[in-house]
Tab-separated table of C-alpha atoms and ligand atoms in Angstrom:
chain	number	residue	atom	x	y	z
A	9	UNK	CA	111.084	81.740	133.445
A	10	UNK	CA	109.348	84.018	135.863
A	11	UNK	CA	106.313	82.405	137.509
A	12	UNK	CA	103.325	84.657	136.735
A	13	UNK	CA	101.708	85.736	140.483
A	14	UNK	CA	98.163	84.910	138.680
A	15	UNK	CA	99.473	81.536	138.365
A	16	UNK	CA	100.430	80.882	142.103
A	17	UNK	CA	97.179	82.545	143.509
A	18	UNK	CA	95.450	79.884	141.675
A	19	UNK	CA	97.243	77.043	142.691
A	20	UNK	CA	97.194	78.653	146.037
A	21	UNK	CA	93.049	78.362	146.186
A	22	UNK	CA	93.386	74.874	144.788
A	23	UNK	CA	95.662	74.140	147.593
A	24	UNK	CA	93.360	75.817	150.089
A	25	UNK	CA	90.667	73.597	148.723
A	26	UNK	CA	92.099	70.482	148.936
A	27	UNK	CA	92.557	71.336	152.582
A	28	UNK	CA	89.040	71.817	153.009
A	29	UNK	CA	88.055	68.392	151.439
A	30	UNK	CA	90.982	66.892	153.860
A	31	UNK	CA	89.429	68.255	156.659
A	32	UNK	CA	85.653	67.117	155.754
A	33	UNK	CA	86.520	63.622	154.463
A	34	UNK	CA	88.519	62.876	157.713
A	35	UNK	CA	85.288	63.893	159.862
A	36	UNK	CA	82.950	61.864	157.701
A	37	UNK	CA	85.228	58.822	158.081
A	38	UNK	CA	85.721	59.648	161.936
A	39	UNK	CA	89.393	58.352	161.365
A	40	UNK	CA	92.714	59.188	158.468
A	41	UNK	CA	95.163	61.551	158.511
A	42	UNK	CA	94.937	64.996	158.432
A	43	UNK	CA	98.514	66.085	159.558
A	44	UNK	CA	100.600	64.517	156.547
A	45	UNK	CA	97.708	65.679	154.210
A	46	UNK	CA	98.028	69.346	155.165
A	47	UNK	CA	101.796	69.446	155.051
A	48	UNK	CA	101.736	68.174	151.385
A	49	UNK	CA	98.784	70.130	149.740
A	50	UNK	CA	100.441	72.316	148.087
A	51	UNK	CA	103.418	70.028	146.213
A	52	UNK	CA	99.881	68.088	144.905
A	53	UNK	CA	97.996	70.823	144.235
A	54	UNK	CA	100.877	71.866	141.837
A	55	UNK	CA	101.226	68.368	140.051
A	56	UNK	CA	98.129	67.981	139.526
A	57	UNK	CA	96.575	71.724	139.147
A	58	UNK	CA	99.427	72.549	136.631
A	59	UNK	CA	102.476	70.271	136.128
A	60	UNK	CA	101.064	66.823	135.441
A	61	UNK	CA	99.921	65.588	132.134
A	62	UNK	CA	96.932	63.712	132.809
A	63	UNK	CA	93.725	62.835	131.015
A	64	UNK	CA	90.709	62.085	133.301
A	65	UNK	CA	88.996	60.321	130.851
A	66	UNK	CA	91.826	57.816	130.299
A	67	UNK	CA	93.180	57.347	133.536
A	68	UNK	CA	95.598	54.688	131.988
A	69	UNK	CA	97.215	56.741	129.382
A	70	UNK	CA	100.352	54.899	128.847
A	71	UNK	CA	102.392	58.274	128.516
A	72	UNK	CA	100.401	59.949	131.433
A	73	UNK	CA	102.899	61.197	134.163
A	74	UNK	CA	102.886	59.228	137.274
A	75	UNK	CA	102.257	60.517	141.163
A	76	UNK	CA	103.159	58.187	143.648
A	77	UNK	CA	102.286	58.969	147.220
A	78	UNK	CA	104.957	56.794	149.152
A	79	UNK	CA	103.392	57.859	152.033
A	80	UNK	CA	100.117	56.512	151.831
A	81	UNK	CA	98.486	57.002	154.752
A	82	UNK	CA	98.282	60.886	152.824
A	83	UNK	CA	96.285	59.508	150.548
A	84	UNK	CA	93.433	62.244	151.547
A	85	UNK	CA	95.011	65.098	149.762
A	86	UNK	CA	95.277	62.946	146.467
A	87	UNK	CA	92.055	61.648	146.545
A	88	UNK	CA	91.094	65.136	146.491
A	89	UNK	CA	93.046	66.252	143.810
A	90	UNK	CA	92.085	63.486	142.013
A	91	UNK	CA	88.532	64.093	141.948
A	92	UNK	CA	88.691	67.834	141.559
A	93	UNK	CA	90.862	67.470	138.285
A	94	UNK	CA	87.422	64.997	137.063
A	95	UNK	CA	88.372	61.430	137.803
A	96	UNK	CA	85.601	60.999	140.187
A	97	UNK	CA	82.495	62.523	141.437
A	98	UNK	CA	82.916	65.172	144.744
A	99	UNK	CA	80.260	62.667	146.342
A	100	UNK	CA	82.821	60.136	146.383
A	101	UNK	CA	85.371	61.735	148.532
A	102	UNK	CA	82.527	61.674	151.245
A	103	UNK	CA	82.688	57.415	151.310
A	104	UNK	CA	86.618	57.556	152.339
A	105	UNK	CA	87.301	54.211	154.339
A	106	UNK	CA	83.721	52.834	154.560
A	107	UNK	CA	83.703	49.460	153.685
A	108	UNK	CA	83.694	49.089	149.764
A	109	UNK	CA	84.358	52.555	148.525
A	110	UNK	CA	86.886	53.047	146.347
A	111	UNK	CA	88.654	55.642	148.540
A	112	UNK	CA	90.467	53.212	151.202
A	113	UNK	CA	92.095	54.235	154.124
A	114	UNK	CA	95.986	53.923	151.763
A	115	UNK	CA	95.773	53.860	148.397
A	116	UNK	CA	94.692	51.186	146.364
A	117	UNK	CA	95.587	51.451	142.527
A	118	UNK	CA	92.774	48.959	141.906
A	119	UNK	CA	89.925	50.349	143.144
A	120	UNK	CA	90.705	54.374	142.824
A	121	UNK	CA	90.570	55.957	139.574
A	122	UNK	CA	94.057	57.887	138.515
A	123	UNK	CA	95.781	56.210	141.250
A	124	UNK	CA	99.382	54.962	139.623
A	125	UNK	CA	100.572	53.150	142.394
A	126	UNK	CA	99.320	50.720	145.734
A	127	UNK	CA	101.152	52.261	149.077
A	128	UNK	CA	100.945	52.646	152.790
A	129	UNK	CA	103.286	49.821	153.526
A	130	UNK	CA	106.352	53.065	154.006
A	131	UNK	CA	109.303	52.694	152.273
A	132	UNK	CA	108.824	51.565	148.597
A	133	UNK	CA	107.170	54.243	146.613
A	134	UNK	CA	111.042	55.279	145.727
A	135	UNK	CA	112.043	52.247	144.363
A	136	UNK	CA	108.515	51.842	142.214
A	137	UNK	CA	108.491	55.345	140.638
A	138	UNK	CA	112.655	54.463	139.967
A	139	UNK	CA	111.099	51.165	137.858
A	140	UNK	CA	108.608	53.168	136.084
A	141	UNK	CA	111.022	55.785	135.212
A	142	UNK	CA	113.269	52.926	134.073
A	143	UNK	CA	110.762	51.827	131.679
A	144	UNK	CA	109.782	54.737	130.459
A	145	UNK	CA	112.947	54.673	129.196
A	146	UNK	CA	113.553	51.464	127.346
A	147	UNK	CA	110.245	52.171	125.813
A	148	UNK	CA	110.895	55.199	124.632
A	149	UNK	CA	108.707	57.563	126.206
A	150	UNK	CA	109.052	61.012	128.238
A	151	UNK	CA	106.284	60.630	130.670
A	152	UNK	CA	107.450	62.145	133.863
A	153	UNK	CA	107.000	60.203	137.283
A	154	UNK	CA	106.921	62.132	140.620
A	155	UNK	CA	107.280	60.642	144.047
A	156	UNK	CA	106.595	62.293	147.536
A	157	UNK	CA	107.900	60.547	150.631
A	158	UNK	CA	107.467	61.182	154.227
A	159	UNK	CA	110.747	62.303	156.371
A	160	UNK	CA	109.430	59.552	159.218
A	161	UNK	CA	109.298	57.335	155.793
A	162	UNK	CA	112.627	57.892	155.184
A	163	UNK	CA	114.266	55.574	158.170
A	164	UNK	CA	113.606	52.520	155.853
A	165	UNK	CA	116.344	51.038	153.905
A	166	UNK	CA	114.522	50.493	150.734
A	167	UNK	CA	114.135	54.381	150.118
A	168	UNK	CA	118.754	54.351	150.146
A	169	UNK	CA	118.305	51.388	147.674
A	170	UNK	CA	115.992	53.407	145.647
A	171	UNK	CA	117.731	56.950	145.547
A	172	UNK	CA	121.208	55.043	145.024
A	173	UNK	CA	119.852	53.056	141.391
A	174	UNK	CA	117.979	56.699	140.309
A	175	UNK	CA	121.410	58.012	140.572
A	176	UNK	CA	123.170	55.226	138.999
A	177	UNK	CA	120.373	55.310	135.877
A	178	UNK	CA	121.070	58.959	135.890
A	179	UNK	CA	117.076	59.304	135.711
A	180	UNK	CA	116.272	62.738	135.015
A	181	UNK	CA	112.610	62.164	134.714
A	182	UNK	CA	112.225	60.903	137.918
A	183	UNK	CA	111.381	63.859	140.620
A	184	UNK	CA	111.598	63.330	144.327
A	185	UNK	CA	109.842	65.223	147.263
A	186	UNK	CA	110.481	65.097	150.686
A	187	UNK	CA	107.652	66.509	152.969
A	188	UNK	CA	109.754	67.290	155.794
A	189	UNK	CA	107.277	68.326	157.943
A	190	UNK	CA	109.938	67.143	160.721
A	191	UNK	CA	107.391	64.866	162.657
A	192	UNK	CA	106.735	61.558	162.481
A	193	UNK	CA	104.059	59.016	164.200
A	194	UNK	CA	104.205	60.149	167.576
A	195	UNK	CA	106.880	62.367	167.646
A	196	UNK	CA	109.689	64.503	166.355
A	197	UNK	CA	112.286	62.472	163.696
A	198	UNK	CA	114.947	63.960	165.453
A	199	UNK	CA	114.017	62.370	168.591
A	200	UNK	CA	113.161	58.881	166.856
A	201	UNK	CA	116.343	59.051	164.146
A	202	UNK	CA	117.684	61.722	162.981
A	203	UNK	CA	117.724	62.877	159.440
A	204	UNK	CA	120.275	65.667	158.985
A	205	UNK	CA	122.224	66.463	157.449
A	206	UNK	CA	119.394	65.603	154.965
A	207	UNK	CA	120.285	67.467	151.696
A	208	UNK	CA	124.077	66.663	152.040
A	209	UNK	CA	122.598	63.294	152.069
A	210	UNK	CA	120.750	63.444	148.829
A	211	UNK	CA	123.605	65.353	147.056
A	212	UNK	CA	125.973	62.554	148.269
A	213	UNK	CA	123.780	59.861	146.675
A	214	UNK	CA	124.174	61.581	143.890
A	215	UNK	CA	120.958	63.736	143.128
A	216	UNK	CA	120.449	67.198	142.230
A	217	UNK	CA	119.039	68.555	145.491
A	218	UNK	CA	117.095	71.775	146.044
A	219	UNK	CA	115.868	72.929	149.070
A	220	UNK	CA	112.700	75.118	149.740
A	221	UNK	CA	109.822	76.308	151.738
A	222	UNK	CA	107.525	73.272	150.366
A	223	UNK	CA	104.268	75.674	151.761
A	224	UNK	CA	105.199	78.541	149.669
A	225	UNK	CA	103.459	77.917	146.165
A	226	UNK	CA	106.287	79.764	144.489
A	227	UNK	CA	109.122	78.276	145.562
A	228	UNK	CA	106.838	74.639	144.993
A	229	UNK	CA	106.350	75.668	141.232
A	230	UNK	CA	110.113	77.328	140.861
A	231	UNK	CA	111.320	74.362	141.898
A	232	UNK	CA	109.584	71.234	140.078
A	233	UNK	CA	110.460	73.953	137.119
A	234	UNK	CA	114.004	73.441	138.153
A	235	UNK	CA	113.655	69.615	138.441
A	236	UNK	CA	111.948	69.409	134.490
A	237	UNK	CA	115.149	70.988	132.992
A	238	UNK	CA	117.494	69.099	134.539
A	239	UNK	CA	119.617	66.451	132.525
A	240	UNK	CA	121.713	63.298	133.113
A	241	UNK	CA	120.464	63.006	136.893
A	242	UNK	CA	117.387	62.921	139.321
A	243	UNK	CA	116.070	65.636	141.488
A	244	UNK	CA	115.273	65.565	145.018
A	245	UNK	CA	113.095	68.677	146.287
A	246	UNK	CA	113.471	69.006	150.112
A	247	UNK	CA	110.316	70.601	150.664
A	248	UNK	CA	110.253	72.130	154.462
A	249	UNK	CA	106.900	71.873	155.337
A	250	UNK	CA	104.298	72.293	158.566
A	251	UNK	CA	102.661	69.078	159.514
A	252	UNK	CA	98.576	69.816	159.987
A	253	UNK	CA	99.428	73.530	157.963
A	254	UNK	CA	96.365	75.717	157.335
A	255	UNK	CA	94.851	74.226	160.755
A	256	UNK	CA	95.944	76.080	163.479
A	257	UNK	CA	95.241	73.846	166.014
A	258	UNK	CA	96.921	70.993	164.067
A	259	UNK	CA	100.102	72.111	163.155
A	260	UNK	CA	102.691	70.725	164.616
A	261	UNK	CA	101.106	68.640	166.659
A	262	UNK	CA	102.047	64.944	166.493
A	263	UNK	CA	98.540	63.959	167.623
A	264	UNK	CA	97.219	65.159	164.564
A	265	UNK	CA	99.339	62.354	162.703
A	266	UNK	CA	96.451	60.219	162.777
A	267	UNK	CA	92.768	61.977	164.487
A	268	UNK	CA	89.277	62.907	162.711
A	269	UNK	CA	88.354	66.509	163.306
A	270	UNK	CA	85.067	66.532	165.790
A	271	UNK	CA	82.367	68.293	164.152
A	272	UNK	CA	82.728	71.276	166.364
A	273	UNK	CA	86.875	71.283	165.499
A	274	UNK	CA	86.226	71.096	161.222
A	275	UNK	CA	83.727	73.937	161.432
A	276	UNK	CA	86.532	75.831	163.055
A	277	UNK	CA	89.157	74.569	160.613
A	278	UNK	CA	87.081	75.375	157.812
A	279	UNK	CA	86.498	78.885	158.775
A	280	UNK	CA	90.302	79.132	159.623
A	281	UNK	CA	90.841	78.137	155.606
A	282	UNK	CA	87.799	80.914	155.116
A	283	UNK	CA	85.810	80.772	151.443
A	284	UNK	CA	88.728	80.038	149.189
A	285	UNK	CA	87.770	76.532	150.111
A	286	UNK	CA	85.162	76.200	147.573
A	287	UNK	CA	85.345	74.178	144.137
A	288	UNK	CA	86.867	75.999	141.371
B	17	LIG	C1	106.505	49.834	156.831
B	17	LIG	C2	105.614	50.653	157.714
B	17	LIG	N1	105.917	50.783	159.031
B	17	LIG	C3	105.121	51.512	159.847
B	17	LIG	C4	103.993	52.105	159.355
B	17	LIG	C5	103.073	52.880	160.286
B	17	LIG	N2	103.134	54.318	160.040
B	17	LIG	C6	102.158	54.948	159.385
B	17	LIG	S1	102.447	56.575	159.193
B	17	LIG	C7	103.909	56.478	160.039
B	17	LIG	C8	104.759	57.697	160.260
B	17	LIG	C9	105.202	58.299	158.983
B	17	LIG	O1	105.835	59.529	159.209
B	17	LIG	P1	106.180	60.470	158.005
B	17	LIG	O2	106.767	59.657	156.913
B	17	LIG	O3	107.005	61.571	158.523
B	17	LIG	O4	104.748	60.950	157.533
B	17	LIG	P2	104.019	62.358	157.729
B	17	LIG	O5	104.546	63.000	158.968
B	17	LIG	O6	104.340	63.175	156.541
B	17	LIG	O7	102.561	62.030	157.817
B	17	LIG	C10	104.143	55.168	160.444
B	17	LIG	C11	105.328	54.738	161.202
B	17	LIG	C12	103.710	51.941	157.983
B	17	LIG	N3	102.638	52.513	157.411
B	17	LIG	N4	104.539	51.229	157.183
């Protein structure tokens, strides 16, 4: 079905938005992670703006879909979706990492509202969302569980064990991302290990694999489209991405991995992402 352009320029502003509340949360903590947050806003701002059956006022609807953000130290960008689609106040997003707020540094299932999963420790979002698409099918329902994964994340073994048993179950409800924003830590992945050829490598395990420009909101929502009608396997979305996109003094940059915007530097990113930044 053709994706209505009305549709994308909305999730486009939500995306812009959550950018914003990256941005400002990151100063107000004077620490997180901006870069990975960027790269990935809009692949969240799609599941939860439009794709993801969720119900704020239940957070633990048993047939809820599930998000897990494998690469937790992201966690930023969630958190902001999260409270934007009403599972917490705006306010709250302003307490990120100060001792006893319920927005930690990586996620923590039991203290954040609408969280599905505990990560930061890279490698085993994969294998989780593979168990809870597993049990979604013994009992019976046809809740949908989304992963996203870092391309530094995916130099540890556990992810291989993962995306071999999704093939194996032939889980078709089970949706991977890969924000391959090509950087890492403190560096380039092909520098550190190399990755490519990275969608033979998904094919080979045995996934349906598409490929796209994971910043273009388009080919985000054409895609996870793709990935809901598929049948008798899982998909894995290789989503080409900018690390720090939207800032333009952070994209790209490795040293944006894991740096607070100064005041002086998130005034200028905010008027770089200009008004569509506001709630709504
Ligand atoms: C098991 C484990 N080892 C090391 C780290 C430290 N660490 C945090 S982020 C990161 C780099 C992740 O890179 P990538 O997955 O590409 O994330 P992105 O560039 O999207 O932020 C590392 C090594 C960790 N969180 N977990």
């Amino acid at each position: 079905m053709p994706v209505s352009k009305a549709l994308i320029e909305e999730l486009e502003k939500k995306a812009n938005g959550l950018r914003c509340d990256v941005v400002k949360m990151c100063h107000q903590a004077g620490s997180g992670h901006p870069g990975g947050s960027l790269s990935a806003a809009d692949i969240v701002a799609a599941l939860y703006f439009h794709f993801m059956r969720l119900d704020p006022q239940n957070p633990k609807w048993e047939d809820r879909d599930r998000f897990i953000m494998s690469k937790g130290h992201a966690c930023p960008v969630q958190y902001a979706a999260l409270s934007r689609r009403g599972f917490f106040p705006e306010e709250v997003l302003w307490t990120l990492r100060k001792f006893e707020s319920p927005l930690q540094g990586h996620p923590d299932m039991k203290s954040t509202r609408g969280l599905d999963m505990t990560s930061g420790s890279l490698g085993n979002g994969l294998s989780i969302g593979v168990g809870m698409a597993l049990g979604a099918r013994i009992a019976q329902k046809d809740f949908r569980v989304y992963v996203m994964l870092g391309d530094g994340e995916l130099q540890e073994g556990l992810v291989w064990e993962g995306a071999m048993a999704a093939a194996h179950f032939k889980l078709d409800h089970l949706t991977n991302f890969v924000d391959y924003n090509k950087l890492q830590i403190d560096g380039e992945n092909k520098d550190i290990m190399g990755l490519e050829p990275l969608v033979g490598k998904w094919q080979q395990f045995g996934w349906e694999t598409l490929e796209i420009d994971g910043n273009n909101m388009a080919e985000v929502v054409g895609a996870i489209e793709q990935a809901q009608g598929m049948k008798g396997k899982p998909t894995c979305i290789v989503a080409h991405t900018v690390k720090g996109k939207g800032v333009s003094y952070m994209e790209c940059a490795a040293e944006w991995h894991g740096r607070a915007p100064t005041g002086e530097e998130l005034d200028r990113a905010l008027c770089e992402l200009g008004e569509k930044g506001g709630q709504g």
